[in-house]
CSV table of C-alpha atoms and ligand atoms in Angstrom, one decimal:
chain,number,residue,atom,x,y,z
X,15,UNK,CA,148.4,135.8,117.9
X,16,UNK,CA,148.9,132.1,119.4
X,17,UNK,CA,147.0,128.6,118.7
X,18,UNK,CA,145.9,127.1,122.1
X,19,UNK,CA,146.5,123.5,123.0
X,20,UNK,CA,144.4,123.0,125.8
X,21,UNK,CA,145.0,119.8,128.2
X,22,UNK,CA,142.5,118.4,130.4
X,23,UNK,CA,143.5,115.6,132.5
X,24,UNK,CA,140.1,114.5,134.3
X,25,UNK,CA,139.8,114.6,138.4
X,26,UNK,CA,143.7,115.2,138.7
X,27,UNK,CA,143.9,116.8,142.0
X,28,UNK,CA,143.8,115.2,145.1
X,29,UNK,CA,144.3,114.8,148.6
X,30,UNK,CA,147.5,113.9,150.9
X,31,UNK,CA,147.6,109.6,150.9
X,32,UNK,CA,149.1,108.3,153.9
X,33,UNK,CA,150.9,105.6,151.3
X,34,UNK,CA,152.3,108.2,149.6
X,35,UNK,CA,154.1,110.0,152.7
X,36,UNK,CA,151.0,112.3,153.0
X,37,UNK,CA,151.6,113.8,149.7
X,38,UNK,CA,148.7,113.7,146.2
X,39,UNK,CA,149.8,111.7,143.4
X,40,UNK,CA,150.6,114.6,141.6
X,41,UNK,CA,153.2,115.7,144.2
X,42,UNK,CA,154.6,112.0,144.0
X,43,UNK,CA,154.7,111.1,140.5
X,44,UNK,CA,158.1,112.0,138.2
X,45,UNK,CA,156.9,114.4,135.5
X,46,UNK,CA,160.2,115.8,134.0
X,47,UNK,CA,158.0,117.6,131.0
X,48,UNK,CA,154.9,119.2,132.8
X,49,UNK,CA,157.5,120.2,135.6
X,50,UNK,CA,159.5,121.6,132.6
X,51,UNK,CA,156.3,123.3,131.5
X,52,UNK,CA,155.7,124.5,134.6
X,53,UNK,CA,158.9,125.9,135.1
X,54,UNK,CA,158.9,128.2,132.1
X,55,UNK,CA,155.1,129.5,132.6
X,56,UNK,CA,152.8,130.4,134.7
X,57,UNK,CA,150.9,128.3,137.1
X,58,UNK,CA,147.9,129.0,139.6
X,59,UNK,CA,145.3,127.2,141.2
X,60,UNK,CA,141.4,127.1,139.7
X,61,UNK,CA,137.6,126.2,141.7
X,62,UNK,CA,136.1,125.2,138.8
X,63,UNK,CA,132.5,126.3,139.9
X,64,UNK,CA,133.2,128.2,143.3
X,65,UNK,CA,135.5,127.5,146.4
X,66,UNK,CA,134.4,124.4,148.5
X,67,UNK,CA,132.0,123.1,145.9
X,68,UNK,CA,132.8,119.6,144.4
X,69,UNK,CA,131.9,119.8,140.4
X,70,UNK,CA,130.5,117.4,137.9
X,71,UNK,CA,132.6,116.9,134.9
X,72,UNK,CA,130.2,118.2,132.2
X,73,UNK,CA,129.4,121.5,134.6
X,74,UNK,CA,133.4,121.9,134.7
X,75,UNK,CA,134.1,121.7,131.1
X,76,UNK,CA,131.2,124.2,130.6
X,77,UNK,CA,132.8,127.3,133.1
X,78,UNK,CA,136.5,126.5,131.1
X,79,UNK,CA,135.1,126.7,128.0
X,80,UNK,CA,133.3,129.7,128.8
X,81,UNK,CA,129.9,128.6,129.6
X,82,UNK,CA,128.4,129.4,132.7
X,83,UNK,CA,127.2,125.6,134.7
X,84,UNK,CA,124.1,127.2,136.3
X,85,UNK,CA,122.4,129.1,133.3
X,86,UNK,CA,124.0,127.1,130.4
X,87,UNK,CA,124.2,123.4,131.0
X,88,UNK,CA,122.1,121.4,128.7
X,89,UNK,CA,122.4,118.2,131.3
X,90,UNK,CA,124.4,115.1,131.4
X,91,UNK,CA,121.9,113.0,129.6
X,92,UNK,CA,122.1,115.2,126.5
X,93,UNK,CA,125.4,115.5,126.6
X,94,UNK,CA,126.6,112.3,126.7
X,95,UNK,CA,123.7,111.2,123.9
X,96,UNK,CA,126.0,113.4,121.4
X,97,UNK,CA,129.1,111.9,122.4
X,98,UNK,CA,127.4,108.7,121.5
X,99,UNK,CA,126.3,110.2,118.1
X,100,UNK,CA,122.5,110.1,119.2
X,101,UNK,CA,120.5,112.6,117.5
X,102,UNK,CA,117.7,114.5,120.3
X,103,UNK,CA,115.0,116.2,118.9
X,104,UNK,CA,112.8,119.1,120.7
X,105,UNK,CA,110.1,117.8,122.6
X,106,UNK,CA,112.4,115.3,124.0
X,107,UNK,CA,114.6,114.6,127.5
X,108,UNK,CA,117.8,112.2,127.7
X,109,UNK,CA,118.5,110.6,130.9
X,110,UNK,CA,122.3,108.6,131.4
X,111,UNK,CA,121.1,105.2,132.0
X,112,UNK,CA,122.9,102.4,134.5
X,113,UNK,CA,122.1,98.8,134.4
X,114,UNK,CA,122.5,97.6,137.6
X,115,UNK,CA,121.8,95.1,140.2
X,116,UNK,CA,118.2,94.9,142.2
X,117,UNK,CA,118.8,92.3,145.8
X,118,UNK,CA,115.1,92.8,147.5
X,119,UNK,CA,115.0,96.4,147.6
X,120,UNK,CA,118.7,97.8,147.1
X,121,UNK,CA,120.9,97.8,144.6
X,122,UNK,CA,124.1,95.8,145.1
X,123,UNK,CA,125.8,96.7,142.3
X,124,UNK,CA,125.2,99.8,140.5
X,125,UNK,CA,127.2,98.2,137.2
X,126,UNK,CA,125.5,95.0,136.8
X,127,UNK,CA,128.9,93.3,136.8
X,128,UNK,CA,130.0,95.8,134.2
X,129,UNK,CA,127.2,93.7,132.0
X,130,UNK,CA,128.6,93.5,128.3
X,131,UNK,CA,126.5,95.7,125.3
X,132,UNK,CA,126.2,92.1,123.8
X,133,UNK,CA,123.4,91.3,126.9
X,134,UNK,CA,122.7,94.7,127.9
X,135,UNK,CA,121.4,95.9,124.5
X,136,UNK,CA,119.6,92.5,124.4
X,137,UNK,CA,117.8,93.7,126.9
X,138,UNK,CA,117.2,97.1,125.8
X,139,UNK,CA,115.5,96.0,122.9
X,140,UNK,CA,113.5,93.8,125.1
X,141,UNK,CA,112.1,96.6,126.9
X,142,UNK,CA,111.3,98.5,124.1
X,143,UNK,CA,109.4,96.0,122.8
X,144,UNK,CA,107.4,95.8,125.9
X,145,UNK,CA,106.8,99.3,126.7
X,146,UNK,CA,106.5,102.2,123.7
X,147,UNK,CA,104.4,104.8,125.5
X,148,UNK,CA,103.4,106.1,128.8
X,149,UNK,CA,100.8,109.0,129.7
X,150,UNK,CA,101.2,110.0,126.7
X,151,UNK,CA,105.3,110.0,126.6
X,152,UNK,CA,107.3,107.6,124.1
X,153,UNK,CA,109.9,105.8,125.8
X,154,UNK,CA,113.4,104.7,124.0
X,155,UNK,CA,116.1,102.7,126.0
X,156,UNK,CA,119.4,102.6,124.5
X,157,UNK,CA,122.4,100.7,125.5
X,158,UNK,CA,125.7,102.7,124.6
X,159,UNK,CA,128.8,100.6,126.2
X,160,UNK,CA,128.8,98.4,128.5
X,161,UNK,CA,126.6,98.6,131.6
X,162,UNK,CA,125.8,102.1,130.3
X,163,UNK,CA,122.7,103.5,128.3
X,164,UNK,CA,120.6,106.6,127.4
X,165,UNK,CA,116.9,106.7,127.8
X,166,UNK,CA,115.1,109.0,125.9
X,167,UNK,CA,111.2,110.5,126.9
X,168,UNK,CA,109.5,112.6,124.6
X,169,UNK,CA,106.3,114.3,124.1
X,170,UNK,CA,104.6,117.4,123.9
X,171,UNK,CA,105.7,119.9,127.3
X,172,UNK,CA,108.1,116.5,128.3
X,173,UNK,CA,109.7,118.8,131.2
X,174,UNK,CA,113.5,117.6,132.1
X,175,UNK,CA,112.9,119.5,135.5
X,176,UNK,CA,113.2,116.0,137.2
X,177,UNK,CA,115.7,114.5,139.7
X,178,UNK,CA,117.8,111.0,139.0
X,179,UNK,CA,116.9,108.0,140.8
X,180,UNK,CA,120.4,106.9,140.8
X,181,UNK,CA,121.3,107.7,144.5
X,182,UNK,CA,124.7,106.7,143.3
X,183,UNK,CA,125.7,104.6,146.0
X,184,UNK,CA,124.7,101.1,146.7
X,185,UNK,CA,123.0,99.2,149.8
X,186,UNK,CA,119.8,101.5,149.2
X,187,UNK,CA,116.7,101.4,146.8
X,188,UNK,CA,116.7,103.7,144.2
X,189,UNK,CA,114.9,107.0,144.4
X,190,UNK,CA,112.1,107.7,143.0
X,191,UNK,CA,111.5,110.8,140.1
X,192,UNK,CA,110.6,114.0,141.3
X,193,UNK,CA,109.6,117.7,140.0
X,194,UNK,CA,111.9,119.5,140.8
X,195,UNK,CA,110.8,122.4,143.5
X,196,UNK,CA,111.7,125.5,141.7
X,197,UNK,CA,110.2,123.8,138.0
X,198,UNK,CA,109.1,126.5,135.9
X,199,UNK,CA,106.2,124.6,135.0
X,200,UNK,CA,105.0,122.5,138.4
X,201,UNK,CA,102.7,120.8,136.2
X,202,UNK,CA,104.9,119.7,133.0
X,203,UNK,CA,107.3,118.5,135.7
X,204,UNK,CA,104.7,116.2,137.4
X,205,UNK,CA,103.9,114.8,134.7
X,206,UNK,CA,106.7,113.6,133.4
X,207,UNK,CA,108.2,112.3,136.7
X,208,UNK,CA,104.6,110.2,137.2
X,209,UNK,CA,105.5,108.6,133.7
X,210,UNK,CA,109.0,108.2,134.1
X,211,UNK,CA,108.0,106.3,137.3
X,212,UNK,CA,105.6,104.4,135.8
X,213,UNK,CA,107.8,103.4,133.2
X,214,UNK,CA,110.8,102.0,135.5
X,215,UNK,CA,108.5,100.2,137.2
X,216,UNK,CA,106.9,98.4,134.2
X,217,UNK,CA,111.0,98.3,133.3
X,218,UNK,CA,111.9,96.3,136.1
X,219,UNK,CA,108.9,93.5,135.6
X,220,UNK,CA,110.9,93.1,132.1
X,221,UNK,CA,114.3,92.7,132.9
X,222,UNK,CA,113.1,89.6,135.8
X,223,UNK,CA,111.5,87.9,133.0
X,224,UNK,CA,114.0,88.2,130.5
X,225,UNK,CA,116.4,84.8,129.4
X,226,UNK,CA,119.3,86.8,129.5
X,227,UNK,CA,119.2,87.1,133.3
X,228,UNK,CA,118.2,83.7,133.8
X,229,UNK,CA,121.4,83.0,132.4
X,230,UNK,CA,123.8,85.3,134.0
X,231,UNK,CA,122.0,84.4,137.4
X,232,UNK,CA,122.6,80.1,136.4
X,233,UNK,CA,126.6,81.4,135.6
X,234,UNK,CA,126.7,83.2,139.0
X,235,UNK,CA,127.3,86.7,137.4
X,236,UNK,CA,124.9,90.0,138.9
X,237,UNK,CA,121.2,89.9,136.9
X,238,UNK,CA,120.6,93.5,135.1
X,239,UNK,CA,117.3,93.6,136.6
X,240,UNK,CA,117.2,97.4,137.6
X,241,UNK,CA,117.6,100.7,135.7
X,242,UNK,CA,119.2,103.9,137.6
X,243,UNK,CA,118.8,107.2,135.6
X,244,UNK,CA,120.0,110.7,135.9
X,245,UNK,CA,121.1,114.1,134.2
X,246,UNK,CA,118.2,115.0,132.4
X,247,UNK,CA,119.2,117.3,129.7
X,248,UNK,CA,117.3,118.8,126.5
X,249,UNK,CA,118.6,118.9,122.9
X,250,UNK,CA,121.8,122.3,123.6
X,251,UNK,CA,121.5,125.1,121.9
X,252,UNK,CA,124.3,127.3,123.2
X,253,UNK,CA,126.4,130.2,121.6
X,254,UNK,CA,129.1,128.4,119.3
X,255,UNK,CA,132.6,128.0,120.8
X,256,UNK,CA,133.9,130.4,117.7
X,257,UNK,CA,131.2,132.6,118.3
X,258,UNK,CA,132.1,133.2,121.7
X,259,UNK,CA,135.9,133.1,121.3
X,260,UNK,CA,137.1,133.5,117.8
X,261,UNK,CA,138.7,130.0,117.8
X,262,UNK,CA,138.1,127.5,115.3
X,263,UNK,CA,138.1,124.5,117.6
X,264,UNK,CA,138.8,120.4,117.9
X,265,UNK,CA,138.3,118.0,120.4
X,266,UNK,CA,140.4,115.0,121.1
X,267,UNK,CA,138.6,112.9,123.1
X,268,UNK,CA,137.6,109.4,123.9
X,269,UNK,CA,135.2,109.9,126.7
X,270,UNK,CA,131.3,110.3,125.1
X,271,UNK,CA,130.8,113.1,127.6
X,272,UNK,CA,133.6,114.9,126.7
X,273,UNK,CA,133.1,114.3,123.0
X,274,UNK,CA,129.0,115.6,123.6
X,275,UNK,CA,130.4,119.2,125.3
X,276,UNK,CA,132.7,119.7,122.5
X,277,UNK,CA,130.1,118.9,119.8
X,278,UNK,CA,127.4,121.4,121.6
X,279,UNK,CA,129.9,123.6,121.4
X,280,UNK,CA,130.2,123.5,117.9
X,281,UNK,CA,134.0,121.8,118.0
X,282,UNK,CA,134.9,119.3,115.4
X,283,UNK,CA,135.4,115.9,117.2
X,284,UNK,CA,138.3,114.2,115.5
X,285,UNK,CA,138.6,110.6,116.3
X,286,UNK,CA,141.6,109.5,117.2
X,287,UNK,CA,142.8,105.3,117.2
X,288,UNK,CA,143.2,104.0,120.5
X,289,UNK,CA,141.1,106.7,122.5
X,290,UNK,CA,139.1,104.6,124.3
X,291,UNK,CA,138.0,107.4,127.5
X,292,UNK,CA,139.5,104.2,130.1
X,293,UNK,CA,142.8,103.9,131.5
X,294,UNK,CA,144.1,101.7,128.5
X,295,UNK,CA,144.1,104.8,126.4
X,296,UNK,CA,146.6,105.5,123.5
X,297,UNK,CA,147.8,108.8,125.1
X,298,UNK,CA,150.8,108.7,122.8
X,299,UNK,CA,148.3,108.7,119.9
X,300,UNK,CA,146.2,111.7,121.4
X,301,UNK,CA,149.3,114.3,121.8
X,302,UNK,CA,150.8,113.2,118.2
X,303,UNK,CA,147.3,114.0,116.7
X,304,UNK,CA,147.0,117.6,118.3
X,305,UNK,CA,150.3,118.7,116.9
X,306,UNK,CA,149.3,117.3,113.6
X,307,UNK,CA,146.0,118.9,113.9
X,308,UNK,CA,147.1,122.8,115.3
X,309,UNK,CA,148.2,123.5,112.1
X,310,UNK,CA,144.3,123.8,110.9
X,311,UNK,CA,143.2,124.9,114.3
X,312,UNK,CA,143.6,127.7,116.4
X,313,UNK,CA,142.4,126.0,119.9
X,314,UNK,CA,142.7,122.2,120.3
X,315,UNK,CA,141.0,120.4,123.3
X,316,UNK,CA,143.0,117.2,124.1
X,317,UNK,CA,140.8,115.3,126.7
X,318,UNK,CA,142.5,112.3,129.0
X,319,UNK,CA,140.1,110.3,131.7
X,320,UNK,CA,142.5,108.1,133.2
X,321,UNK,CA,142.9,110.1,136.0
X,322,UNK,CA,139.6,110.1,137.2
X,323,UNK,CA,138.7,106.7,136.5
X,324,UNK,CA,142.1,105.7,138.7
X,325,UNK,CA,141.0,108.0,141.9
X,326,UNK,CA,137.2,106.7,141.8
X,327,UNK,CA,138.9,103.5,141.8
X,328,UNK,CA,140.8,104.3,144.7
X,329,UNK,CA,144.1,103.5,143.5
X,330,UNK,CA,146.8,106.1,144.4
X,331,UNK,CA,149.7,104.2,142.5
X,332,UNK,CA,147.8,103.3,139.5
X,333,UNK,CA,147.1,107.4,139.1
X,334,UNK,CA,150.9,108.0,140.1
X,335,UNK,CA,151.4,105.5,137.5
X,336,UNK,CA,148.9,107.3,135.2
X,337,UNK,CA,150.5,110.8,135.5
X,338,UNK,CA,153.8,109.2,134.6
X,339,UNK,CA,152.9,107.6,131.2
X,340,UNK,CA,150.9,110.9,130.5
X,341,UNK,CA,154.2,113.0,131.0
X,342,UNK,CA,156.3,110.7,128.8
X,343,UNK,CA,154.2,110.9,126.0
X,344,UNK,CA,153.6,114.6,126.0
X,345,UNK,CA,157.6,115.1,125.3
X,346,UNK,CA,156.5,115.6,121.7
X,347,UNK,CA,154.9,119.0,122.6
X,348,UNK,CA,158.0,120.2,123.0
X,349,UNK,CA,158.0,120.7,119.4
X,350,UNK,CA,155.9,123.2,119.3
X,351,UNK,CA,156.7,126.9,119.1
X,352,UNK,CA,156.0,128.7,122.6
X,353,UNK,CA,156.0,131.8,120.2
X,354,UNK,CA,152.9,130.2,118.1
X,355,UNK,CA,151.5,127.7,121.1
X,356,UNK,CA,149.8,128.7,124.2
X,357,UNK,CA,149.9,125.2,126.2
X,358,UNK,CA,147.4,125.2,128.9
X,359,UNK,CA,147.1,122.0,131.5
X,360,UNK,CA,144.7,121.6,133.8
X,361,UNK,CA,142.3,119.3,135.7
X,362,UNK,CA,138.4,119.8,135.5
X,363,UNK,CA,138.4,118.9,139.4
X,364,UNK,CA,140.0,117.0,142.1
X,365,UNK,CA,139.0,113.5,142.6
X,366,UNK,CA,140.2,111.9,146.2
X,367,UNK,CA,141.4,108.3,145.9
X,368,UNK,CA,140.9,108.0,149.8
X,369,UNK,CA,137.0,108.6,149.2
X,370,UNK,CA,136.8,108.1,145.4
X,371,UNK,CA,134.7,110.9,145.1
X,372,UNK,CA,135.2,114.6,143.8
X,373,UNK,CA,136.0,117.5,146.3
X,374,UNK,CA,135.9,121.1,146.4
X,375,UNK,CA,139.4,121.5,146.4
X,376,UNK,CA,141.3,123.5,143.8
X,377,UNK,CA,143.4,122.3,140.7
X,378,UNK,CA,146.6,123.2,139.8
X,379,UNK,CA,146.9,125.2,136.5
X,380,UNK,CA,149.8,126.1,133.8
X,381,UNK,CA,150.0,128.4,130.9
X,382,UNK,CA,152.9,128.2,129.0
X,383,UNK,CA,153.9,130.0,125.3
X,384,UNK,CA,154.7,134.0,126.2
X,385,UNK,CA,153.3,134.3,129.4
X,386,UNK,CA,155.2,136.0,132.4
X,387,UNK,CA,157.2,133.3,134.1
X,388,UNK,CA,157.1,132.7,138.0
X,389,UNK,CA,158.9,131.1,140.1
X,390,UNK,CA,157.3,127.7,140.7
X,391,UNK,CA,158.7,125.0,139.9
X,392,UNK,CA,156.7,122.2,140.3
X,393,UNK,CA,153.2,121.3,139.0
X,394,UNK,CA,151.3,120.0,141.6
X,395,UNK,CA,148.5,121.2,144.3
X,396,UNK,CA,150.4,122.4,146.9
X,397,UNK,CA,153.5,124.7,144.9
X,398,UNK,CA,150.7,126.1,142.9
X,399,UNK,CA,149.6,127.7,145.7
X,400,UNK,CA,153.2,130.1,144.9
X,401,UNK,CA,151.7,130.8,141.5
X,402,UNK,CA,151.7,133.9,140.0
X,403,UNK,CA,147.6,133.1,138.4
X,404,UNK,CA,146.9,132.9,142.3
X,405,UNK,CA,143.2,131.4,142.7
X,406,UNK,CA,140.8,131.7,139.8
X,407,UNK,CA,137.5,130.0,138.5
X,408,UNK,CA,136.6,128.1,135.7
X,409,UNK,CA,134.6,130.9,134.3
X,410,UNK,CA,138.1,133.3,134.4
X,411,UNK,CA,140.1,130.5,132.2
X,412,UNK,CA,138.6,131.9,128.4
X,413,UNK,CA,139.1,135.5,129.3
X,414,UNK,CA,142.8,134.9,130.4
X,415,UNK,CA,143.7,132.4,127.1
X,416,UNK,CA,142.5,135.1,124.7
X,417,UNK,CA,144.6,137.1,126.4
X,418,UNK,CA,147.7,134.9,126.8
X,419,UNK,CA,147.4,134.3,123.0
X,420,UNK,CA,147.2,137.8,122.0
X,421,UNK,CA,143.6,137.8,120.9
X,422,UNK,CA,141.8,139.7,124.0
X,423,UNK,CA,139.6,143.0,122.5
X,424,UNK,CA,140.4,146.0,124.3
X,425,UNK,CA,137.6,146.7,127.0
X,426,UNK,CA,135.1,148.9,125.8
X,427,UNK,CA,136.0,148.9,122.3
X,428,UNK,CA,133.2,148.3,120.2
X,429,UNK,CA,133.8,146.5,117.0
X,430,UNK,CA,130.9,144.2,116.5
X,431,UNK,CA,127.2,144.9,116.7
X,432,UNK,CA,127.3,142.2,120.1
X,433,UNK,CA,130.0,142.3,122.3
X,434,UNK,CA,132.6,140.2,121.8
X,435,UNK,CA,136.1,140.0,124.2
X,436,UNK,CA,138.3,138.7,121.2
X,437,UNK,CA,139.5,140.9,118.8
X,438,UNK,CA,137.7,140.4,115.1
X,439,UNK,CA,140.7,140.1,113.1
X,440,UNK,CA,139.0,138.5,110.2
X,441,UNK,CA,137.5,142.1,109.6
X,442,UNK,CA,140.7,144.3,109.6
E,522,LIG,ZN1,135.8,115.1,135.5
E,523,LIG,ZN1,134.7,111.5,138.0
C-alpha cells in the first residue's frame, strides 16, 4: 500500500504562443525532474469537468478529489471564507467580494488598484457601520487581503440560488442579483437577490462618502467606490475526504481557496512559511514540508498558484520561468521511495496566456511510484497525448490513485455496511 503525494500546479496547460515558436510554456520550459518523472510513469491527459468545458478552480479540485462539481460544490464564497478561517453558520450565504473601481456607470478597474487591507478594511468597517440589516437579512462585509473580501447575508430561508454581479470584465456596469431560474425555492431566491441589491446600492452611497477615497482620489490612485460579488456558497457539509477514500489527508497550500476545499474536506491544513498563494511563493519550502509531513500521512495535497496567476497575467516567459523554479525545487522528491510514494502531478485546468482566461482544453497528467511505465517522455500537453492514461476526467483521478497505491476494494465486494472503493484495512 503507497502514501500519495499529490501535485497541483494551478491553470498549467496552455495554448501554442507565437513567442514561444508556437509551442505552451510547458513544452518550452527545461524541467529535467518532472520529465524524469514522466519518464519512469505513466502520463495521460485529464478534462477536469467534461471535454470543451473551461472549469473554475474550486469545481476542479472538487471532481479530483472525488467530489462531483454539479451536485457537491458548496460555492466559491464558502469556500474561500474557510481558507480565510471565517466560521459560516446555517442560515447564512458567503459571497467572494471585489473592491473595485466605479467611472459613471462601469467599472474601470475591477481591483481598485489592488487597494491595500490597511484602506480596504477601513472601509469595510465603515459600511458595516452604516448598514446592519436589510429585509430582514444581516449584512457583514469583510475585507480578507488586499482588494479582496467576503460578504456574508444571513437570515431565516437566506437562499444562495443567486447570480454574481461581478461580470468579471471591465468597461461595463455591474450586474445586477438575480434568482436563479431553476431555484428550488423561486421565492427564497427573490428575496434574497432584492436585499442583496438593495444593500450594494446603499454600499455604494458609503464608499463615495468615505475619507479614505477622498484621499486615494487627491493621490491619483483608483477610489474603492464599488463592490462586485460572486460564488455564493452555504456552510459544506460533504462526505469526509477519509470517509470517501481511506486516506488520512494534508494540504499544503497558500491560496485561501485551496486551503477552504481541503478544510471542507476534512484535510488538515498545515501552514507552511513562505506560502503566500502569489508568484513569490517559497516552493522550496512547500516540497521540503510534504516529505517531512508523508511520514504521518497517507495522501498529501501540495497546492502551487503561480501558474495561474502568470497566464491570467498574460506572461508566457514569466510561467516558463515559473515551471522552471518549480522543477528545481521538486529534486528533493526524489527521495522518496517509488515503492512507498505514489507521485501524482497535475494541473486543475489550462489557463491561456494569449487570452488570460481558462479553456476547455485538457491537462497533462503523471503517476509515478509502481505504475506501468510508457513510453512518453516528456510532460507536457502535446506528448501526453501518447500516454498510456489516454483521456480521463477529473472524477476518474480518486478511483485510479487507490488503485495505483494498492488500496482499490475489489468490485462488488462488500465489506462495509456503505460502499466504499478502498479496501478497509483498518478492520482485517
Ligand atoms: Zn485553478
Ligand atoms: Zn485562474
Amino acid at each position: 500500500m503507497k502514501r500519495v503525494v499529490f501535485i497541483i500546479l494551478d491553470g498549467l496547460g496552455d495554448r501554442p504562443i507565437a513567442d514561444l515558436g508556437y509551442k505552451t510554456p510547458l513544452q518550452t520550459a527545461f524541467k529535467p525532474n518532472i520529465d524524469k518523472l514522466a519518464s519512469k510513469g505513466i502520463v495521460g491527459l485529464v478534462h477536469p469537468i467534461s471535454p470543451g468545458v473551461p472549469p473554475g478552480s474550486d469545481s476542479a479540485h472538487l471532481a479530483y478529489f472525488g467530489y462531483d462539481p454539479t451536485t457537491e460544490n458548496p460555492g466559491r464564497g464558502s469556500l474561500e471564507a474557510l481558507g480565510y478561517g471565517i466560521k459560516i453558520g446555517y442560515d447564512t450565504i458567503a459571497f467572494r467580494v471585489n473592491f473595485a473601481t466605479l467611472s459613471g456607470d462601469v467599472i474601470i478597474d475591477r481591483r481598485a488598484g489592488r487597494i491595500e487591507s490597511e484602506y480596504a478594511s477601513q472601509l469595510a468597517e465603515e459600511v458595516n457601520q452604516e448598514i446592519k440589516s436589510i429585509n430582514g437579512f444581516n449584512f457583514k462585509l469583510i475585507n480578507t487581503l488586499d482588494h479582496r473580501g467576503i460578504l456574508l447575508v444571513s437570515g431565516s430561508n437566506v437562499s444562495r440560488e443567486v447570480t454574481d454581479t461581478d461580470p468579471h470584465t471591465i468597461g461595463v456596469p455591474p450586474l445586477r442579483c438575480k434568482p436563479l431560474e431553476a431555484a428550488s425555492s423561486p421565492e427564497n431566491a427573490i428575496r434574497t437577490a432584492n436585499a442583496v441589491n438593495r444593500y450594494l446600492r446603499r454600499v455604494r452611497g458609503v464608499l463615495c462618502k468615505s475619507e479614505v477615497n477622498k484621499h486615494r482620489m487627491e493621490e491619483g490612485k483608483p477610489p474603492a467606490n464599488v463592490i462586485l460579488i460572486r460564488g455564493a456558497g452555504v456552510k459544506p457539509s460533504l462526505e469526509s475526504f477519509h470517509d470517501r477514500w481511506g486516506f488520512k489527508a494534508a494540504c499544503i497550500a497558500g491560496g485561501p481557496l485551496y486551503k477552504g476545499v481541503a478544510a471542507a474536506l476534512g484535510m488538515d491544513v498545515i501552514n507552511v512559511p513562505g506560502a503566500t498563494g502569489r508568484v513569490d511563493s517559497n516552493f522550496s519550502s512547500k516540497f521540503k514540508h510534504a516529505t517531512r509531513i508523508i511520514k504521518e500521512y497517507d495522501f498529501v495535497f501540495i497546492h502551487i498558484k503561480a501558474t495561474d496567476i502568470a497566464s491570467h497575467d498574460r506572461k508566457p516567459l514569466l510561467k516558463v520561468e515559473l515551471i522552471e523554479k518549480i522543477d528545481h525545487e521538486m529534486e528533493i522528491l526524489s527521495n522518496l521511495s517509488s515503492e512507498d510514494v505514489l507521485i501524482v502531478l497535475t494541473g486543475d485546468h489550462s489557463t491561456s496566456c494569449i487570452t488570460g482566461m481558462h479553456t476547455g482544453d485538457p491537462v497533462p497528467i503523471l503517476f509515478h511510484g509502481g505504475v506501468r511505465i510508457d513510453e512518453v517522455k516528456s510532460f507536457d500537453e502535446v506528448s501526453a497525448i501518447a500516454g498510456g492514461l489516454g483521456f480521463i476526467r477529473g472524477l476518474n483521478i480518486m478511483p485510479l490513485v487507490l488503485n495505483a497505491a494498492d488500496r482499490a476494494e475489489e468490485f462488488g465486494i462488500k465489506t462495509s455496511s456503505k460502499p466504499r472503493m478502498y479496501r478497509m484495512h483498518y478492520d482485517r
